[in-house]
Amino acid sequence: MNYLKITKYIYLIIAIFLGIVAISTWNDGTDKPWLQAILALGALITFLFRNNFDKKFKNYENKNQPKP
């Protein structure tokens, strides 16, 4: 389960990379970067979802931990 902590940051790196690609190709005459922008937004939403889910899971574990 340790890989779940790493994958949310991979989504953030992908979102930043695709955002930079979309911004850099925005004013090209032929290709519009809609696909990169949509994928960057999707990766950012996935990062935020995973981060929120991770916080909720940690709070749940802390509340239900047996007290000595």
PDB file of N, CA and C in Angstrom:
ATOM      1  N   MET A   1       0.812  -1.198   0.000  1.00  0.00           N
ATOM      2  CA  MET A   1       0.000   0.000   0.000  1.00  0.00           C
ATOM      3  C   MET A   1       0.857   1.264   0.000  1.00  0.00           C
ATOM      4  N   ASN A   2       2.159   1.099   0.050  1.00  0.00           N
ATOM      5  CA  ASN A   2       3.043   2.259   0.056  1.00  0.00           C
ATOM      6  C   ASN A   2       3.036   2.976  -1.288  1.00  0.00           C
ATOM      7  N   TYR A   3       2.718   2.257  -2.349  1.00  0.00           N
ATOM      8  CA  TYR A   3       2.702   2.867  -3.670  1.00  0.00           C
ATOM      9  C   TYR A   3       1.574   3.885  -3.814  1.00  0.00           C
ATOM     10  N   LEU A   4       0.537   3.800  -3.006  1.00  0.00           N
ATOM     11  CA  LEU A   4      -0.560   4.764  -3.081  1.00  0.00           C
ATOM     12  C   LEU A   4      -0.116   6.159  -2.670  1.00  0.00           C
ATOM     13  N   LYS A   5       0.880   6.242  -1.779  1.00  0.00           N
ATOM     14  CA  LYS A   5       1.396   7.543  -1.368  1.00  0.00           C
ATOM     15  C   LYS A   5       2.209   8.184  -2.489  1.00  0.00           C
ATOM     16  N   ILE A   6       2.821   7.371  -3.317  1.00  0.00           N
ATOM     17  CA  ILE A   6       3.671   7.880  -4.392  1.00  0.00           C
ATOM     18  C   ILE A   6       2.841   8.249  -5.620  1.00  0.00           C
ATOM     19  N   THR A   7       1.802   7.481  -5.915  1.00  0.00           N
ATOM     20  CA  THR A   7       1.060   7.703  -7.160  1.00  0.00           C
ATOM     21  C   THR A   7       0.331   9.038  -7.185  1.00  0.00           C
ATOM     22  N   LYS A   8      -0.085   9.555  -6.030  1.00  0.00           N
ATOM     23  CA  LYS A   8      -0.761  10.854  -6.060  1.00  0.00           C
ATOM     24  C   LYS A   8       0.202  11.950  -6.492  1.00  0.00           C
ATOM     25  N   TYR A   9       1.467  11.829  -6.151  1.00  0.00           N
ATOM     26  CA  TYR A   9       2.440  12.822  -6.592  1.00  0.00           C
ATOM     27  C   TYR A   9       2.809  12.637  -8.059  1.00  0.00           C
ATOM     28  N   ILE A  10       2.706  11.427  -8.557  1.00  0.00           N
ATOM     29  CA  ILE A  10       2.913  11.197  -9.989  1.00  0.00           C
ATOM     30  C   ILE A  10       1.820  11.896 -10.784  1.00  0.00           C
ATOM     31  N   TYR A  11       0.586  11.856 -10.281  1.00  0.00           N
ATOM     32  CA  TYR A  11      -0.510  12.574 -10.941  1.00  0.00           C
ATOM     33  C   TYR A  11      -0.249  14.078 -10.940  1.00  0.00           C
ATOM     34  N   LEU A  12       0.312  14.602  -9.860  1.00  0.00           N
ATOM     35  CA  LEU A  12       0.626  16.028  -9.801  1.00  0.00           C
ATOM     36  C   LEU A  12       1.713  16.389 -10.808  1.00  0.00           C
ATOM     37  N   ILE A  13       2.729  15.560 -10.935  1.00  0.00           N
ATOM     38  CA  ILE A  13       3.806  15.812 -11.899  1.00  0.00           C
ATOM     39  C   ILE A  13       3.260  15.761 -13.322  1.00  0.00           C
ATOM     40  N   ILE A  14       2.385  14.803 -13.604  1.00  0.00           N
ATOM     41  CA  ILE A  14       1.780  14.714 -14.935  1.00  0.00           C
ATOM     42  C   ILE A  14       0.938  15.946 -15.222  1.00  0.00           C
ATOM     43  N   ALA A  15       0.188  16.426 -14.226  1.00  0.00           N
ATOM     44  CA  ALA A  15      -0.640  17.617 -14.418  1.00  0.00           C
ATOM     45  C   ALA A  15       0.217  18.844 -14.707  1.00  0.00           C
ATOM     46  N   ILE A  16       1.315  19.002 -13.995  1.00  0.00           N
ATOM     47  CA  ILE A  16       2.204  20.144 -14.232  1.00  0.00           C
ATOM     48  C   ILE A  16       2.826  20.055 -15.613  1.00  0.00           C
ATOM     49  N   PHE A  17       3.305  18.863 -15.989  1.00  0.00           N
ATOM     50  CA  PHE A  17       3.934  18.691 -17.297  1.00  0.00           C
ATOM     51  C   PHE A  17       2.963  18.980 -18.434  1.00  0.00           C
ATOM     52  N   LEU A  18       1.761  18.404 -18.353  1.00  0.00           N
ATOM     53  CA  LEU A  18       0.785  18.634 -19.416  1.00  0.00           C
ATOM     54  C   LEU A  18       0.288  20.071 -19.434  1.00  0.00           C
ATOM     55  N   GLY A  19       0.234  20.707 -18.287  1.00  0.00           N
ATOM     56  CA  GLY A  19      -0.130  22.117 -18.243  1.00  0.00           C
ATOM     57  C   GLY A  19       0.911  22.988 -18.933  1.00  0.00           C
ATOM     58  N   ILE A  20       2.178  22.684 -18.709  1.00  0.00           N
ATOM     59  CA  ILE A  20       3.247  23.433 -19.372  1.00  0.00           C
ATOM     60  C   ILE A  20       3.205  23.205 -20.881  1.00  0.00           C
ATOM     61  N   VAL A  21       2.978  21.969 -21.303  1.00  0.00           N
ATOM     62  CA  VAL A  21       2.886  21.675 -22.732  1.00  0.00           C
ATOM     63  C   VAL A  21       1.702  22.399 -23.353  1.00  0.00           C
ATOM     64  N   ALA A  22       0.573  22.415 -22.661  1.00  0.00           N
ATOM     65  CA  ALA A  22      -0.617  23.085 -23.188  1.00  0.00           C
ATOM     66  C   ALA A  22      -0.398  24.591 -23.303  1.00  0.00           C
ATOM     67  N   ILE A  23       0.240  25.181 -22.318  1.00  0.00           N
ATOM     68  CA  ILE A  23       0.494  26.625 -22.363  1.00  0.00           C
ATOM     69  C   ILE A  23       1.507  26.972 -23.443  1.00  0.00           C
ATOM     70  N   SER A  24       2.540  26.139 -23.589  1.00  0.00           N
ATOM     71  CA  SER A  24       3.572  26.450 -24.574  1.00  0.00           C
ATOM     72  C   SER A  24       3.076  26.292 -26.015  1.00  0.00           C
ATOM     73  N   THR A  25       2.088  25.438 -26.255  1.00  0.00           N
ATOM     74  CA  THR A  25       1.572  25.242 -27.614  1.00  0.00           C
ATOM     75  C   THR A  25       0.241  25.954 -27.846  1.00  0.00           C
ATOM     76  N   TRP A  26      -0.134  26.844 -26.959  1.00  0.00           N
ATOM     77  CA  TRP A  26      -1.443  27.492 -27.046  1.00  0.00           C
ATOM     78  C   TRP A  26      -1.578  28.370 -28.291  1.00  0.00           C
ATOM     79  N   ASN A  27      -0.538  29.090 -28.672  1.00  0.00           N
ATOM     80  CA  ASN A  27      -0.633  30.026 -29.787  1.00  0.00           C
ATOM     81  C   ASN A  27      -0.108  29.468 -31.108  1.00  0.00           C
ATOM     82  N   ASP A  28       0.087  28.169 -31.200  1.00  0.00           N
ATOM     83  CA  ASP A  28       0.466  27.571 -32.484  1.00  0.00           C
ATOM     84  C   ASP A  28      -0.719  27.644 -33.432  1.00  0.00           C
ATOM     85  N   GLY A  29      -0.429  27.803 -34.696  1.00  0.00           N
ATOM     86  CA  GLY A  29      -1.499  27.979 -35.665  1.00  0.00           C
ATOM     87  C   GLY A  29      -2.294  26.722 -35.970  1.00  0.00           C
ATOM     88  N   THR A  30      -1.674  25.558 -35.936  1.00  0.00           N
ATOM     89  CA  THR A  30      -2.370  24.353 -36.383  1.00  0.00           C
ATOM     90  C   THR A  30      -2.960  23.530 -35.246  1.00  0.00           C
ATOM     91  N   ASP A  31      -2.186  23.283 -34.233  1.00  0.00           N
ATOM     92  CA  ASP A  31      -2.646  22.388 -33.167  1.00  0.00           C
ATOM     93  C   ASP A  31      -3.108  23.178 -31.955  1.00  0.00           C
ATOM     94  N   LYS A  32      -4.306  22.921 -31.564  1.00  0.00           N
ATOM     95  CA  LYS A  32      -4.799  23.488 -30.311  1.00  0.00           C
ATOM     96  C   LYS A  32      -4.580  22.458 -29.210  1.00  0.00           C
ATOM     97  N   PRO A  33      -4.135  22.882 -28.081  1.00  0.00           N
ATOM     98  CA  PRO A  33      -3.750  21.934 -27.020  1.00  0.00           C
ATOM     99  C   PRO A  33      -4.907  21.517 -26.121  1.00  0.00           C
ATOM    100  N   TRP A  34      -6.079  21.284 -26.687  1.00  0.00           N
ATOM    101  CA  TRP A  34      -7.227  20.933 -25.865  1.00  0.00           C
ATOM    102  C   TRP A  34      -7.036  19.608 -25.146  1.00  0.00           C
ATOM    103  N   LEU A  35      -6.445  18.643 -25.818  1.00  0.00           N
ATOM    104  CA  LEU A  35      -6.260  17.334 -25.205  1.00  0.00           C
ATOM    105  C   LEU A  35      -5.318  17.422 -24.006  1.00  0.00           C
ATOM    106  N   GLN A  36      -4.209  18.152 -24.169  1.00  0.00           N
ATOM    107  CA  GLN A  36      -3.282  18.297 -23.047  1.00  0.00           C
ATOM    108  C   GLN A  36      -3.924  19.043 -21.886  1.00  0.00           C
ATOM    109  N   ALA A  37      -4.727  20.056 -22.188  1.00  0.00           N
ATOM    110  CA  ALA A  37      -5.376  20.821 -21.125  1.00  0.00           C
ATOM    111  C   ALA A  37      -6.397  19.964 -20.379  1.00  0.00           C
ATOM    112  N   ILE A  38      -7.158  19.163 -21.116  1.00  0.00           N
ATOM    113  CA  ILE A  38      -8.151  18.307 -20.482  1.00  0.00           C
ATOM    114  C   ILE A  38      -7.473  17.223 -19.643  1.00  0.00           C
ATOM    115  N   LEU A  39      -6.408  16.628 -20.169  1.00  0.00           N
ATOM    116  CA  LEU A  39      -5.690  15.607 -19.403  1.00  0.00           C
ATOM    117  C   LEU A  39      -5.003  16.196 -18.178  1.00  0.00           C
ATOM    118  N   ALA A  40      -4.476  17.415 -18.288  1.00  0.00           N
ATOM    119  CA  ALA A  40      -3.870  18.080 -17.138  1.00  0.00           C
ATOM    120  C   ALA A  40      -4.910  18.347 -16.060  1.00  0.00           C
ATOM    121  N   LEU A  41      -6.082  18.785 -16.463  1.00  0.00           N
ATOM    122  CA  LEU A  41      -7.162  19.023 -15.510  1.00  0.00           C
ATOM    123  C   LEU A  41      -7.603  17.713 -14.861  1.00  0.00           C
ATOM    124  N   GLY A  42      -7.701  16.661 -15.643  1.00  0.00           N
ATOM    125  CA  GLY A  42      -8.068  15.353 -15.090  1.00  0.00           C
ATOM    126  C   GLY A  42      -7.042  14.838 -14.098  1.00  0.00           C
ATOM    127  N   ALA A  43      -5.758  15.005 -14.413  1.00  0.00           N
ATOM    128  CA  ALA A  43      -4.708  14.562 -13.500  1.00  0.00           C
ATOM    129  C   ALA A  43      -4.709  15.394 -12.218  1.00  0.00           C
ATOM    130  N   LEU A  44      -4.990  16.679 -12.334  1.00  0.00           N
ATOM    131  CA  LEU A  44      -5.058  17.534 -11.146  1.00  0.00           C
ATOM    132  C   LEU A  44      -6.245  17.149 -10.267  1.00  0.00           C
ATOM    133  N   ILE A  45      -7.390  16.879 -10.881  1.00  0.00           N
ATOM    134  CA  ILE A  45      -8.564  16.454 -10.116  1.00  0.00           C
ATOM    135  C   ILE A  45      -8.301  15.111  -9.439  1.00  0.00           C
ATOM    136  N   THR A  46      -7.617  14.211 -10.135  1.00  0.00           N
ATOM    137  CA  THR A  46      -7.283  12.919  -9.551  1.00  0.00           C
ATOM    138  C   THR A  46      -6.332  13.080  -8.375  1.00  0.00           C
ATOM    139  N   PHE A  47      -5.345  13.981  -8.489  1.00  0.00           N
ATOM    140  CA  PHE A  47      -4.438  14.248  -7.371  1.00  0.00           C
ATOM    141  C   PHE A  47      -5.204  14.774  -6.166  1.00  0.00           C
ATOM    142  N   LEU A  48      -6.102  15.739  -6.391  1.00  0.00           N
ATOM    143  CA  LEU A  48      -6.856  16.313  -5.280  1.00  0.00           C
ATOM    144  C   LEU A  48      -7.772  15.271  -4.640  1.00  0.00           C
ATOM    145  N   PHE A  49      -8.399  14.424  -5.454  1.00  0.00           N
ATOM    146  CA  PHE A  49      -9.251  13.360  -4.935  1.00  0.00           C
ATOM    147  C   PHE A  49      -8.451  12.379  -4.094  1.00  0.00           C
ATOM    148  N   ARG A  50      -7.294  11.953  -4.602  1.00  0.00           N
ATOM    149  CA  ARG A  50      -6.476  10.991  -3.867  1.00  0.00           C
ATOM    150  C   ARG A  50      -5.954  11.595  -2.574  1.00  0.00           C
ATOM    151  N   ASN A  51      -5.583  12.869  -2.607  1.00  0.00           N
ATOM    152  CA  ASN A  51      -5.089  13.534  -1.412  1.00  0.00           C
ATOM    153  C   ASN A  51      -6.193  13.631  -0.360  1.00  0.00           C
ATOM    154  N   ASN A  52      -7.394  13.999  -0.780  1.00  0.00           N
ATOM    155  CA  ASN A  52      -8.523  14.097   0.132  1.00  0.00           C
ATOM    156  C   ASN A  52      -8.888  12.724   0.703  1.00  0.00           C
ATOM    157  N   PHE A  53      -8.885  11.711  -0.141  1.00  0.00           N
ATOM    158  CA  PHE A  53      -9.196  10.361   0.311  1.00  0.00           C
ATOM    159  C   PHE A  53      -8.154   9.868   1.306  1.00  0.00           C
ATOM    160  N   ASP A  54      -6.881  10.190   1.087  1.00  0.00           N
ATOM    161  CA  ASP A  54      -5.816   9.786   1.993  1.00  0.00           C
ATOM    162  C   ASP A  54      -5.998  10.434   3.363  1.00  0.00           C
ATOM    163  N   LYS A  55      -6.365  11.712   3.388  1.00  0.00           N
ATOM    164  CA  LYS A  55      -6.602  12.391   4.662  1.00  0.00           C
ATOM    165  C   LYS A  55      -7.780  11.794   5.406  1.00  0.00           C
ATOM    166  N   LYS A  56      -8.862  11.475   4.693  1.00  0.00           N
ATOM    167  CA  LYS A  56     -10.022  10.864   5.331  1.00  0.00           C
ATOM    168  C   LYS A  56      -9.678   9.488   5.900  1.00  0.00           C
ATOM    169  N   PHE A  57      -8.872   8.726   5.178  1.00  0.00           N
ATOM    170  CA  PHE A  57      -8.491   7.402   5.638  1.00  0.00           C
ATOM    171  C   PHE A  57      -7.625   7.492   6.887  1.00  0.00           C
ATOM    172  N   LYS A  58      -6.707   8.449   6.945  1.00  0.00           N
ATOM    173  CA  LYS A  58      -5.871   8.620   8.137  1.00  0.00           C
ATOM    174  C   LYS A  58      -6.701   9.055   9.331  1.00  0.00           C
ATOM    175  N   ASN A  59      -7.659   9.946   9.121  1.00  0.00           N
ATOM    176  CA  ASN A  59      -8.536  10.362  10.218  1.00  0.00           C
ATOM    177  C   ASN A  59      -9.368   9.186  10.727  1.00  0.00           C
ATOM    178  N   TYR A  60      -9.848   8.342   9.832  1.00  0.00           N
ATOM    179  CA  TYR A  60     -10.620   7.168  10.215  1.00  0.00           C
ATOM    180  C   TYR A  60      -9.775   6.209  11.035  1.00  0.00           C
ATOM    181  N   GLU A  61      -8.512   6.011  10.624  1.00  0.00           N
ATOM    182  CA  GLU A  61      -7.625   5.116  11.369  1.00  0.00           C
ATOM    183  C   GLU A  61      -7.332   5.672  12.754  1.00  0.00           C
ATOM    184  N   ASN A  62      -7.142   6.994  12.863  1.00  0.00           N
ATOM    185  CA  ASN A  62      -6.839   7.589  14.158  1.00  0.00           C
ATOM    186  C   ASN A  62      -8.029   7.513  15.105  1.00  0.00           C
ATOM    187  N   LYS A  63      -9.234   7.647  14.608  1.00  0.00           N
ATOM    188  CA  LYS A  63     -10.424   7.587  15.457  1.00  0.00           C
ATOM    189  C   LYS A  63     -10.708   6.167  15.930  1.00  0.00           C
ATOM    190  N   ASN A  64     -10.434   5.193  15.111  1.00  0.00           N
ATOM    191  CA  ASN A  64     -10.772   3.814  15.440  1.00  0.00           C
ATOM    192  C   ASN A  64      -9.609   3.010  15.981  1.00  0.00           C
ATOM    193  N   GLN A  65      -8.548   3.673  16.329  1.00  0.00           N
ATOM    194  CA  GLN A  65      -7.397   2.976  16.889  1.00  0.00           C
ATOM    195  C   GLN A  65      -7.694   2.641  18.365  1.00  0.00           C
ATOM    196  N   PRO A  66      -7.448   1.403  18.764  1.00  0.00           N
ATOM    197  CA  PRO A  66      -7.734   1.054  20.159  1.00  0.00           C
ATOM    198  C   PRO A  66      -6.802   1.787  21.124  1.00  0.00           C
ATOM    199  N   LYS A  67      -7.382   2.231  22.221  1.00  0.00           N
ATOM    200  CA  LYS A  67      -6.606   2.946  23.230  1.00  0.00           C
ATOM    201  C   LYS A  67      -6.083   1.954  24.264  1.00  0.00           C
ATOM    202  N   PRO A  68      -4.837   2.133  24.695  1.00  0.00           N
ATOM    203  CA  PRO A  68      -4.265   1.172  25.669  1.00  0.00           C
ATOM    204  C   PRO A  68      -4.823   1.336  27.059  1.00  0.00           C
TER     205      PRO A  68
END
